[in-house]
Amino acid sequence: MGVSGFIKGFKLLHRTKPRIRLHPYGYIQRRYFLDTKILNSSDSLLPVLIVGAGPVGLVLSVLLTKFGIKCTVLEKNKGFSKHPQAHFINNRTMEVFRKLDGLAEEIQRSQPPVDLWGKFIYCTSLTGSILGSVDHMHPQDFEKIVSPVSVAHFSQYKLTRLLVKLLENLGFGIHTLEGPDSLDHEPLRGGEILMGYECVSIDTTDECVTATVSFSKEGKLLMRKIQSKILIGADGAGSMVRKLVGIDLKGEKDLQKLVSVHFWSKDLGRYLLNERPGMLFFIFNTEVIGVIVAHDLTQGEFVLQIPFYPPQQNLEDFSPEICKKLILKLVGQELSDIDVIDIKPWVMHAEVAERFVCGNNQIMLCGDAAHRFPPAGGFGMNTGIQDAHNLAWKIASLLNGVAPTSILATYETERKPIAVFNTALSVQNFRAAMAVPATLGLDPTVANSVHQVINKGFGSILPSSMQKAILDGIFSIGRSQLSEFILNENNPLGSSRLAKLRHIFEEGKSLQLQFPAEDLGFRYLEGALVPDSDDVVPAPELPTGRRRDYVPCADPGSRLPHMKAKVLSNFPSEETISTLDLVSENKVEFLLIIAPMEESYNLAQAAFKVAEEYKVSTKVCILWPADSVTRVQPESKAKLAPWKNYIDVIEVKRSLDSSSWWSTCQMTEQGAILVRPDEHIAWRSKSRVVGDLYSKMKIVFSTVLGFESMNS
């Protein structure tokens, strides 16, 4: 299926309200206990129940807590995973983390230096010939021109650890079943992370969602009902919440099966630090093919990803001892300190849930529960965290009585098209990764076809041992293409392949890491926003698979552009901030950005009046041009009285010929920008607003909050 077909294969909007099926307790067939008991608790109605304590669920719980919304988090595992998993944190996610009590700064302090992880290296072994390398970090990526923060390389389990610490600082408690802090009989009041609890059924009424959760204690299966106003499924790619509410996935299944091997070797880390530092090492030799992810060279922490072909292969073929031998073959020399920590199989999919919201807007899917990507480009966790960022302010607006339930439907309207696009981009990037082995004479599609013939064709009638021997033999013949006899400049075939390989790297046609245009430039075309009156909705853009630079814009639905500014409220004591910092991090508050002009002050007065009627907090930012600092405080104070929630800032240009704020936004200084609590633009006027300003702002707020749709 082509990329355009992949995108068109999804229906972007699903507004039907499904019936939620109540599954019996026996739905979890794999659990067997001697006794089962349902506990009747005296829980009050929780505002929000989050199922899943991965990074997405934890980030959502932090955001909700900072917005004053109580929530409880359930995690089916009894402990947090220590498998590194995701490790690339993109620009937009780091911007979200800047607002989480210094989380971005902590990640930047803790991560390895960027010159140790910016490259992808292709080689015959870690100590053998280098076939090529690609440096994915450009100087401008760290100059903080388009964003106040840079990308990061930081393992998922370390991120989880920091998020848990952050939640503990916010008053959360971590409760395990075996410890003295177990809450199996205690009422839930919000602020809990419950480890070892699995959601096994869901029921909804107009008033609440009831989740039945199971947990084992002293050999018994116990169950408990938890009621909440809203339930979030952030429980990963195999989401039980998604299955319980009957939401299907659509896309491509089983792109590839792999085994992930987490191991430590300080000796290997030291060698690579000195000889060939990088993030990903793609290794091709006659004995084994694999990818080694260097999570931290200084500590010697790695993950090996190796293709897996069941049922001819099984997990017994990847015991710790066998994995050590595979690692040594990939390294190309002896290592005495390899410590294999964890071995787990996984399947690469490219699928998006048909719905993100169901149950009368009471149940939502976030992160991998809503979309499963190939890891190419690192969009999985990043897209999930940005799901949470989009959803948190909407939940808070509803529960605080500011917006109707329809505002939660805009979560799907906005985020599903982004998930569909990122899925297609990840698939395209994965296909680009496969171009390298294909050029070397190892076309992965051929390997998969051979495997299919053995599984479903004539090979299926053969004994399993013979199937395995045939598969191993064919793969061995394929790997012989990587012999030094063939793969050298003196061999015409090898020379041609190496030349094609160099062309792939030079043209940026191999696996890419950075996508600034998609990272910072994604835009919501409809949802909790007001499109420009002359806005023609563009056709769905197809991903290029190549790096494209981000171009700032202020179109409705876009992320607010970053520019440095100085706060003038305490002039001459001036603090330099990002325009993104003007959006509050601790409350649901809209931001209206205007220039210091009479008509704009009048518009701000109207916005304040409407916001007061809707009981939604709104702040006004008066953004002064770089060459004017006089009469700031007295003028704004007089023009906006009696309203006091405003801030004066002056733009800080990088150079004399840099564009002004309004030019960067492709607007006149008579215009105005209304920014949502998630830093995306809700509405803008490119030039002066004419007519009844109060009526205009009332239409804007009612549309963004969802009241307009109720009246239409």
XYZ file of C-alpha atoms in Angstrom:
712
model
C 0.000 0.000 0.000
C 1.429 3.412 -0.933
C 1.713 6.270 1.545
C -1.151 8.206 -0.034
C -3.296 5.084 0.068
C -2.308 4.526 3.681
C -3.561 7.985 4.667
C -6.688 7.817 2.520
C -7.474 4.417 4.035
C -8.484 6.080 7.280
C -11.697 7.920 7.960
C -10.372 10.922 9.749
C -13.462 11.759 11.763
C -15.749 9.352 13.596
C -18.499 11.109 15.443
C -20.799 8.183 16.170
C -21.283 7.234 19.804
C -20.691 3.526 20.362
C -22.382 1.384 22.929
C -19.918 0.182 25.514
C -19.949 -3.562 25.976
C -19.718 -4.835 29.532
C -17.387 -7.813 29.536
C -17.760 -10.511 32.190
C -15.067 -10.989 34.769
C -14.011 -14.232 33.064
C -12.988 -12.189 30.028
C -9.344 -12.458 31.132
C -8.982 -16.112 30.267
C -5.313 -16.432 31.077
C -5.629 -15.853 34.815
C -6.295 -18.757 37.162
C -6.703 -18.306 40.895
C -8.116 -20.431 43.653
C -10.638 -17.862 44.712
C -12.258 -14.731 43.335
C -13.806 -11.999 45.415
C -15.355 -8.655 44.482
C -14.653 -5.899 46.964
C -17.231 -3.211 47.550
C -15.357 0.007 48.197
C -16.677 3.348 49.354
C -14.880 5.262 46.614
C -16.297 8.633 45.814
C -16.600 9.495 42.139
C -13.107 10.148 40.808
C -12.813 12.991 38.318
C -10.379 11.026 36.097
C -9.117 7.439 36.098
C -6.023 6.831 33.941
C -5.278 3.237 32.957
C -1.575 2.847 32.224
C 1.459 4.276 34.039
C 3.788 4.654 31.061
C 5.126 8.078 30.059
C 1.825 9.105 28.400
C -0.352 8.253 31.401
C 2.108 9.829 33.817
C 2.442 13.045 31.784
C -1.350 13.328 31.582
C -1.617 12.880 35.354
C 0.986 15.638 35.897
C -0.828 18.038 33.573
C -4.228 17.363 35.121
C -2.846 17.773 38.632
C -1.250 21.095 37.721
C -4.642 22.172 36.343
C -6.267 21.251 39.670
C -7.950 18.028 38.491
C -7.639 14.985 40.741
C -6.836 11.677 39.093
C -5.780 8.122 39.921
C -3.474 5.987 37.760
C -3.721 2.190 37.407
C -0.860 0.012 36.158
C -1.272 -3.726 35.544
C 2.406 -4.461 36.150
C 3.663 -4.623 39.706
C 6.682 -2.477 38.888
C 7.796 0.067 36.332
C 9.591 -1.320 33.283
C 13.378 -0.971 33.195
C 13.643 -1.838 29.503
C 14.961 1.303 27.731
C 12.376 1.256 24.863
C 11.826 4.755 23.403
C 14.757 7.135 23.713
C 14.427 10.066 21.276
C 12.495 13.063 22.629
C 11.608 15.543 19.923
C 11.394 19.331 20.068
C 7.676 19.637 20.729
C 7.729 17.101 23.541
C 10.682 18.870 25.146
C 8.646 22.092 24.960
C 5.876 20.326 26.875
C 8.454 19.131 29.410
C 9.689 22.715 29.943
C 6.363 23.396 31.652
C 6.608 20.369 33.977
C 8.614 21.757 36.885
C 12.013 21.693 35.238
C 11.692 18.246 33.627
C 13.305 19.357 30.334
C 16.266 20.838 32.173
C 16.722 17.646 34.207
C 16.701 15.554 31.012
C 19.277 17.836 29.388
C 21.531 17.597 32.435
C 21.241 13.803 32.571
C 21.487 12.864 28.891
C 24.805 12.069 27.147
C 26.494 14.930 25.236
C 24.965 15.333 21.770
C 28.220 14.577 19.942
C 27.954 11.044 21.345
C 24.532 10.259 19.841
C 23.918 12.320 16.725
C 25.072 9.696 14.199
C 23.700 6.523 12.643
C 26.610 4.252 11.676
C 26.420 1.422 9.128
C 29.175 -1.182 9.412
C 30.201 -4.827 9.028
C 30.830 -4.993 12.799
C 31.351 -2.453 15.552
C 35.101 -2.950 15.125
C 34.993 -3.649 11.387
C 34.625 -1.631 8.193
C 32.296 1.372 8.166
C 29.935 1.294 5.188
C 28.676 4.812 5.850
C 27.420 7.182 8.527
C 24.811 9.918 8.755
C 24.966 12.816 11.208
C 21.374 13.818 11.953
C 22.197 16.853 14.073
C 22.544 20.198 12.290
C 24.083 23.240 14.029
C 20.783 25.141 13.895
C 19.103 22.349 15.866
C 20.829 23.630 18.995
C 20.776 27.377 18.367
C 17.252 27.715 19.833
C 16.036 29.783 16.904
C 12.685 28.066 16.290
C 12.285 26.566 19.769
C 13.514 27.453 23.263
C 14.721 23.869 23.782
C 16.490 21.149 21.777
C 15.788 17.481 21.117
C 17.080 14.881 23.584
C 18.301 11.278 23.792
C 17.019 9.803 27.048
C 15.789 6.271 27.761
C 12.108 5.759 28.501
C 12.619 4.052 31.853
C 14.742 6.991 33.027
C 11.996 9.383 31.891
C 9.438 7.307 33.787
C 11.585 7.563 36.905
C 11.682 11.372 36.637
C 7.921 11.577 36.033
C 7.201 9.431 39.088
C 9.455 11.669 41.183
C 7.647 14.730 39.823
C 4.263 13.214 40.737
C 5.485 12.385 44.233
C 6.457 16.045 44.605
C 2.878 16.895 43.583
C 1.517 14.696 46.371
C 1.039 11.348 44.594
C 1.663 8.093 46.387
C 2.911 4.850 44.768
C 0.911 1.918 46.135
C 1.897 -1.710 45.646
C -0.166 -4.747 46.603
C 2.458 -6.339 48.788
C 3.647 -3.332 50.735
C 2.214 -1.604 53.802
C 0.868 1.152 51.546
C -1.552 -1.167 49.716
C -4.942 0.419 49.003
C -6.903 -2.692 48.057
C -9.604 -1.856 50.623
C -9.165 1.914 50.911
C -11.274 4.542 49.126
C -9.561 6.405 46.281
C -9.464 10.167 46.434
C -7.048 11.013 43.609
C -3.282 11.285 43.774
C -2.623 7.522 43.727
C -0.631 5.283 41.384
C -1.843 1.719 41.938
C 0.602 -0.954 40.793
C -0.620 -4.463 39.924
C -4.200 -3.514 38.996
C -5.669 -4.526 35.629
C -8.857 -3.166 34.095
C -11.056 -6.144 33.102
C -14.435 -4.567 32.330
C -15.927 -1.157 31.648
C -19.503 0.053 31.911
C -20.909 3.522 31.359
C -23.950 5.495 32.377
C -24.760 9.121 31.712
C -23.220 9.977 35.073
C -20.013 7.972 35.207
C -17.730 5.224 33.950
C -17.365 2.116 36.116
C -14.146 0.167 35.693
C -13.823 -3.256 37.281
C -10.176 -3.923 38.050
C -8.542 -7.177 39.079
C -5.507 -7.748 41.259
C -3.972 -10.790 42.883
C -3.117 -11.002 46.532
C -2.070 -14.057 48.524
C -2.986 -16.348 45.605
C -6.465 -14.949 45.215
C -7.974 -12.967 42.389
C -9.658 -9.923 43.857
C -11.768 -7.384 42.022
C -12.793 -3.854 42.722
C -15.085 -1.362 41.044
C -13.811 2.181 40.491
C -16.137 4.926 39.303
C -14.944 8.057 37.522
C -16.353 10.833 35.404
C -13.726 10.203 32.712
C -11.596 7.153 31.937
C -8.398 7.368 29.892
C -6.863 4.336 28.192
C -3.125 4.998 28.134
C -2.281 1.328 28.521
C -0.041 0.781 25.540
C -0.101 -0.995 22.194
C -2.031 -3.991 23.530
C -4.535 -1.710 25.290
C -7.127 -3.600 27.320
C -9.274 -0.456 27.466
C -9.366 -0.313 23.671
C -10.391 -3.975 23.496
C -13.018 -3.656 26.221
C -14.803 -0.768 24.515
C -14.647 -2.508 21.136
C -12.502 -0.054 19.194
C -10.663 -1.602 16.252
C -7.325 -0.641 14.782
C -6.851 0.094 11.096
C -3.619 -0.036 9.122
C -0.764 -2.461 8.493
C -0.106 -5.303 10.927
C 3.062 -7.323 11.440
C 5.499 -5.199 9.455
C 8.305 -7.018 11.218
C 8.891 -9.222 14.245
C 11.953 -8.583 16.367
C 13.645 -9.575 19.585
C 14.878 -6.773 21.819
C 17.908 -7.566 23.990
C 18.797 -5.106 26.755
C 22.424 -5.454 27.804
C 25.281 -3.621 29.496
C 28.956 -3.514 28.562
C 31.190 -0.720 29.820
C 34.035 -2.077 27.713
C 31.949 -1.688 24.557
C 30.824 1.754 25.669
C 34.410 2.897 26.196
C 35.480 1.545 22.806
C 32.662 3.299 20.942
C 33.213 6.537 22.860
C 36.780 6.635 21.621
C 36.410 5.157 18.140
C 32.931 5.696 16.665
C 30.306 7.338 18.892
C 26.726 7.176 17.645
C 23.103 6.398 18.519
C 22.232 3.559 16.123
C 24.610 0.987 14.670
C 23.315 -1.014 11.697
C 25.499 -4.102 11.406
C 25.653 -6.423 8.403
C 27.979 -9.419 8.246
C 27.932 -13.029 7.090
C 27.068 -14.391 10.541
C 24.390 -12.053 11.861
C 22.445 -8.884 11.041
C 21.166 -6.547 13.740
C 20.796 -3.008 15.034
C 22.425 -1.902 18.283
C 20.940 1.147 19.985
C 23.432 2.966 22.202
C 21.245 4.315 24.982
C 24.202 5.591 26.991
C 27.795 5.042 25.867
C 29.245 6.485 29.068
C 27.361 3.911 31.161
C 27.615 1.147 28.563
C 23.864 0.602 28.144
C 22.612 -0.907 24.875
C 19.673 -2.593 23.202
C 20.097 -5.074 20.369
C 17.223 -5.368 17.895
C 17.381 -8.527 15.804
C 14.850 -9.958 13.291
C 12.685 -12.794 14.622
C 10.935 -15.432 12.489
C 8.510 -17.571 14.505
C 7.440 -20.348 14.631
C 10.668 -21.657 13.116
C 12.458 -19.536 15.685
C 11.319 -19.253 19.283
C 12.484 -17.422 22.379
C 14.644 -20.405 23.376
C 16.766 -19.480 20.364
C 17.540 -16.198 22.154
C 18.691 -17.320 25.585
C 21.118 -14.992 27.433
C 24.088 -17.138 26.384
C 23.027 -17.194 22.727
C 22.407 -13.436 22.829
C 25.929 -12.886 24.185
C 27.330 -14.851 21.228
C 25.231 -12.801 18.795
C 26.456 -9.569 20.385
C 30.089 -10.676 20.066
C 29.560 -11.471 16.381
C 28.114 -7.990 15.886
C 30.933 -6.366 17.865
C 33.677 -8.276 16.073
C 35.913 -8.828 19.084
C 35.795 -10.407 22.522
C 34.170 -8.604 25.445
C 34.349 -9.928 28.983
C 31.671 -7.825 30.630
C 28.492 -8.355 28.566
C 25.537 -8.495 30.970
C 22.221 -9.419 29.325
C 19.424 -7.907 31.414
C 16.225 -8.558 29.494
C 15.051 -10.320 26.325
C 11.623 -9.613 24.881
C 9.949 -10.207 21.514
C 7.840 -7.520 19.911
C 5.923 -6.915 16.698
C 6.096 -3.753 14.605
C 2.690 -2.441 13.516
C 1.432 0.686 11.744
C -2.142 1.133 12.959
C -4.456 3.850 14.232
C -7.584 3.317 16.313
C -10.830 3.918 14.440
C -11.989 6.109 17.325
C -10.120 8.002 20.032
C -13.248 8.998 21.980
C -16.321 6.941 22.880
C -18.955 6.396 25.555
C -20.673 9.786 25.336
C -17.239 11.485 25.419
C -16.391 9.755 28.699
C -13.660 7.360 27.498
C -10.553 8.357 25.557
C -7.509 6.553 24.185
C -4.048 8.110 24.392
C -0.608 7.153 23.135
C 0.091 3.632 21.885
C -3.450 2.628 22.872
C -4.633 4.926 20.052
C -1.815 4.454 17.537
C 1.006 1.956 16.985
C 3.924 3.173 14.869
C 7.158 1.686 13.629
C 9.916 3.218 15.789
C 11.514 4.862 12.729
C 11.696 8.590 13.500
C 10.767 8.218 17.162
C 7.156 9.396 16.754
C 5.496 6.840 19.039
C 6.057 8.179 22.551
C 6.305 11.773 21.328
C 2.918 11.640 19.602
C 1.424 10.064 22.724
C 2.737 12.771 25.035
C 1.377 15.401 22.677
C -1.984 13.567 22.802
C -1.940 14.072 26.566
C -1.015 17.742 26.164
C -3.960 18.275 23.817
C -6.384 16.443 26.087
C -5.481 17.744 29.552
C -6.780 21.310 29.191
C -9.989 20.062 27.591
C -10.703 17.663 30.462
C -9.976 20.435 32.960
C -12.246 22.855 31.088
C -15.098 20.353 31.181
C -14.705 19.354 34.827
C -14.334 22.988 35.920
C -17.632 23.816 34.220
C -16.041 26.056 31.594
C -16.850 23.915 28.531
C -19.499 21.336 27.537
C -18.743 17.658 26.922
C -18.421 18.354 23.204
C -14.979 19.828 23.806
C -13.678 16.301 24.422
C -14.825 15.231 20.958
C -12.353 17.759 19.516
C -9.533 15.632 20.946
C -10.205 12.999 18.283
C -10.939 15.594 15.606
C -7.531 17.167 16.174
C -5.255 14.307 17.164
C -6.402 11.480 14.903
C -5.265 13.148 11.646
C -1.877 13.792 13.282
C -1.644 10.118 14.265
C -2.566 9.013 10.742
C 0.076 11.305 9.232
C 2.773 10.261 11.710
C 1.963 6.606 11.082
C 2.444 7.087 7.342
C 5.657 9.029 7.931
C 6.992 6.304 10.240
C 6.173 3.614 7.660
C 7.895 5.600 4.942
C 10.942 6.100 7.159
C 10.972 2.379 7.953
C 10.904 1.598 4.227
C 13.856 3.976 3.799
C 15.739 2.019 6.459
C 15.185 -1.156 4.436
C 16.833 0.449 1.388
C 20.279 -0.109 2.913
C 20.140 -3.910 3.280
C 18.336 -4.138 -0.073
C 21.239 -2.304 -1.729
C 23.638 -4.773 -0.117
C 21.730 -7.667 -1.699
C 19.566 -8.409 1.361
C 16.069 -7.305 0.390
C 13.953 -7.713 3.573
C 10.796 -8.160 1.484
C 12.371 -11.284 -0.022
C 13.173 -12.615 3.450
C 9.597 -12.014 4.564
C 8.234 -13.669 1.403
C 10.402 -16.740 1.989
C 9.151 -16.893 5.555
C 5.550 -16.689 4.353
C 6.103 -19.536 1.854
C 7.525 -21.727 4.593
C 4.654 -20.854 6.931
C 1.734 -21.025 4.519
C 3.026 -22.600 1.321
C 4.574 -25.969 0.596
C 6.935 -25.587 3.553
C 4.081 -25.808 6.046
C 3.742 -29.573 5.487
C 7.371 -30.189 6.437
C 8.515 -31.088 9.967
C 9.326 -28.024 12.065
C 13.006 -28.973 12.304
C 13.246 -29.090 8.517
C 11.426 -25.757 8.210
C 13.973 -24.198 10.558
C 16.889 -25.724 8.641
C 15.542 -24.414 5.315
C 14.988 -20.916 6.770
C 18.462 -20.821 8.338
C 20.019 -22.067 5.107
C 18.315 -19.462 2.948
C 19.246 -16.656 5.349
C 22.842 -17.901 5.447
C 23.005 -17.797 1.642
C 21.596 -14.275 1.750
C 24.189 -13.114 4.285
C 26.945 -14.449 2.056
C 26.333 -11.308 -0.041
C 28.118 -9.475 2.777
C 31.387 -11.381 2.476
C 34.580 -9.393 1.997
C 35.049 -11.218 -1.317
C 31.900 -9.536 -2.692
C 31.674 -6.330 -0.664
C 34.841 -4.519 -1.737
C 35.819 -1.872 -4.262
C 37.760 -4.343 -6.423
C 34.718 -6.522 -7.038
C 32.479 -4.943 -9.726
C 29.292 -6.055 -7.970
C 30.522 -4.937 -4.557
C 31.819 -1.639 -5.921
C 28.450 -0.921 -7.544
C 26.597 -1.691 -4.332
C 28.893 0.488 -2.231
C 28.460 3.379 -4.697
C 24.674 3.060 -4.505
C 24.931 2.981 -0.717
C 26.930 6.213 -0.648
C 24.307 7.833 -2.890
C 21.526 6.782 -0.476
C 23.340 8.406 2.449
C 24.271 11.573 0.560
C 20.727 12.083 -0.730
C 19.128 11.581 2.682
C 17.257 8.493 1.495
C 18.182 6.286 4.460
C 16.490 6.185 7.870
C 16.015 9.732 9.198
C 15.871 10.894 12.820
C 14.839 14.537 12.693
C 11.685 15.934 11.087
C 11.486 19.592 12.248
C 8.618 20.527 9.924
C 6.446 17.695 11.239
C 7.727 17.982 14.813
C 6.895 21.664 15.331
C 4.767 22.470 12.304
C 1.824 20.097 12.657
C -1.504 21.898 12.523
C -5.059 21.120 13.582
C -7.403 21.956 10.712
C -10.629 21.719 12.708
C -11.611 21.229 16.324
C -11.387 23.677 19.225
C -10.426 26.577 16.974
C -11.787 29.179 14.572
C -10.397 28.857 11.033
C -9.552 32.015 9.124
C -12.570 33.253 7.188
C -10.584 32.967 3.955
C -8.931 29.696 4.947
C -9.135 27.002 2.297
C -8.602 23.649 3.995
C -5.674 22.048 2.178
C -5.697 18.466 0.964
C -3.967 16.054 3.354
C -0.237 16.588 2.984
C 1.801 13.514 2.171
C 4.982 12.892 4.152
C 8.180 13.231 2.131
C 10.342 10.991 4.291
C 13.053 13.659 4.076
C 14.060 16.222 6.633
C 12.286 19.537 6.064
C 12.942 22.638 8.145
C 10.156 24.168 10.212
C 8.741 27.489 8.992
C 6.922 29.437 11.744
C 3.345 30.456 11.100
C 0.337 31.625 13.074
C -2.432 29.797 11.228
C -5.268 28.659 13.512
C -4.424 25.206 14.849
C -0.657 25.766 14.635
C 1.723 25.868 17.563
C 2.506 29.433 18.641
C 5.841 30.508 17.098
C 8.796 30.918 19.433
C 10.536 34.271 19.778
C 12.558 35.664 22.639
C 10.946 38.524 24.529
C 11.701 40.619 27.591
C 9.132 41.129 30.300
C 8.603 44.853 30.904
C 6.213 44.776 33.836
C 9.158 45.264 36.188
C 11.149 47.507 33.862
C 14.115 48.121 33.962
C 14.553 44.661 35.586
C 13.903 42.624 32.461
C 13.524 38.841 32.265
C 14.049 37.199 28.861
C 11.543 34.463 28.052
C 10.066 32.602 25.094
C 6.703 33.616 23.696
C 5.655 30.047 24.636
C 6.301 30.963 28.285
C 3.499 33.523 28.103
C 1.035 30.602 28.257
C 0.384 29.566 31.856
C 1.705 26.194 32.995
C -0.421 25.889 36.145
C -3.946 26.769 35.068
C -6.276 26.610 32.084
C -5.828 30.075 30.664
C -6.139 31.570 27.190
C -3.657 34.159 25.980
C -4.509 37.080 23.692
C -1.458 38.642 21.998
C -1.858 42.173 20.671
C 0.280 45.140 19.655
C 0.095 48.418 21.652
C -2.552 50.031 19.413
C -5.840 51.672 20.311
C -8.009 49.196 18.361
C -6.163 46.247 19.863
C -6.625 47.510 23.409
C -10.356 47.787 22.671
C -10.348 44.202 21.400
C -8.640 43.096 24.616
C -11.312 44.849 26.691
C -13.985 42.929 24.775
C -12.097 39.659 25.235
C -11.870 40.200 28.985
C -15.638 40.807 29.216
C -16.508 37.682 27.235
C -14.008 35.545 29.139
C -15.526 36.684 32.416
C -18.982 35.666 31.192
C -17.683 32.221 30.195
C -15.705 31.942 33.441
C -12.543 31.131 31.534
C -9.269 32.703 32.624
C -7.699 34.909 29.961
C -4.492 36.918 29.956
C -3.547 39.679 27.517
C 0.000 40.108 26.264
C 0.956 43.476 24.802
C 3.917 42.750 22.549
C 5.959 45.890 21.911
C 8.280 46.242 18.916
C 12.007 45.950 19.564
C 12.704 49.659 19.194
C 10.176 51.029 21.711
C 10.219 50.779 25.494
C 8.695 54.087 26.629
C 5.255 54.654 28.154
C 4.751 50.887 28.463
C 3.286 50.404 31.910
C 1.185 53.560 32.211
C -0.311 53.153 28.735
C -1.318 49.494 29.101
C -2.592 50.004 32.623
C -4.805 52.872 31.570
C -5.995 51.256 28.365
C -6.964 47.946 30.006
C -8.427 49.190 33.311
C -10.122 47.769 35.285
C -8.691 44.458 34.017
C -5.347 43.493 35.557
C -4.420 40.140 34.011
C -2.041 41.427 31.386
C 1.684 41.497 30.670
C 3.857 43.852 28.640
C 6.769 42.315 26.745
C 9.149 43.590 24.098
C 10.415 41.405 21.274
C 14.105 40.489 21.253
C 15.518 40.158 17.754
C 18.437 37.824 17.043
C 19.930 40.425 14.709
C 19.056 43.800 13.208
C 17.730 42.214 10.031
C 15.655 39.548 11.818
C 11.918 39.560 11.181
C 9.628 41.224 13.689
C 7.060 39.186 15.592
C 4.161 40.166 13.352
C 6.194 39.562 10.186
C 7.187 36.123 11.463
C 3.484 35.414 11.990
C 2.715 36.793 8.490
C 0.317 39.325 10.000
C 0.070 43.078 10.434
C 0.619 44.669 13.836
C -3.070 45.527 13.867
C -3.878 41.838 14.167
C -4.370 39.639 17.221
C -3.718 36.017 18.213
C -5.708 33.975 20.741
C -3.675 31.061 22.106
C -5.089 27.971 23.813
C -3.698 26.485 27.051
C -1.785 23.891 24.948
C 0.085 26.678 23.092
C -1.828 26.111 19.849
C -3.548 29.034 18.162
C -7.315 29.070 18.658
C -8.052 32.134 16.522
C -6.270 35.012 14.890
C -7.092 38.126 12.957
C -4.451 38.992 10.385
C -5.342 42.678 10.549
C -7.640 45.028 12.478
C -10.912 43.532 13.695
C -13.823 45.633 12.494
C -17.405 45.786 13.729
C -18.779 44.841 17.127
C -15.707 43.628 19.036
C -17.707 42.114 21.890
C -19.862 40.040 19.507
C -16.791 38.944 17.593
C -14.993 37.710 20.705
C -18.143 36.006 21.954
C -18.327 33.983 18.734
C -14.629 33.124 19.052
C -14.818 31.860 22.639
C -18.108 30.021 22.149
C -16.711 28.252 19.085
C -13.419 27.265 20.710
C -15.074 26.026 23.896
C -17.751 24.114 22.009
C -20.874 26.116 22.823
C -21.333 27.151 19.199
C -21.667 23.511 18.113
C -24.376 22.994 20.739
C -26.416 25.819 19.261
C -25.953 24.804 15.618
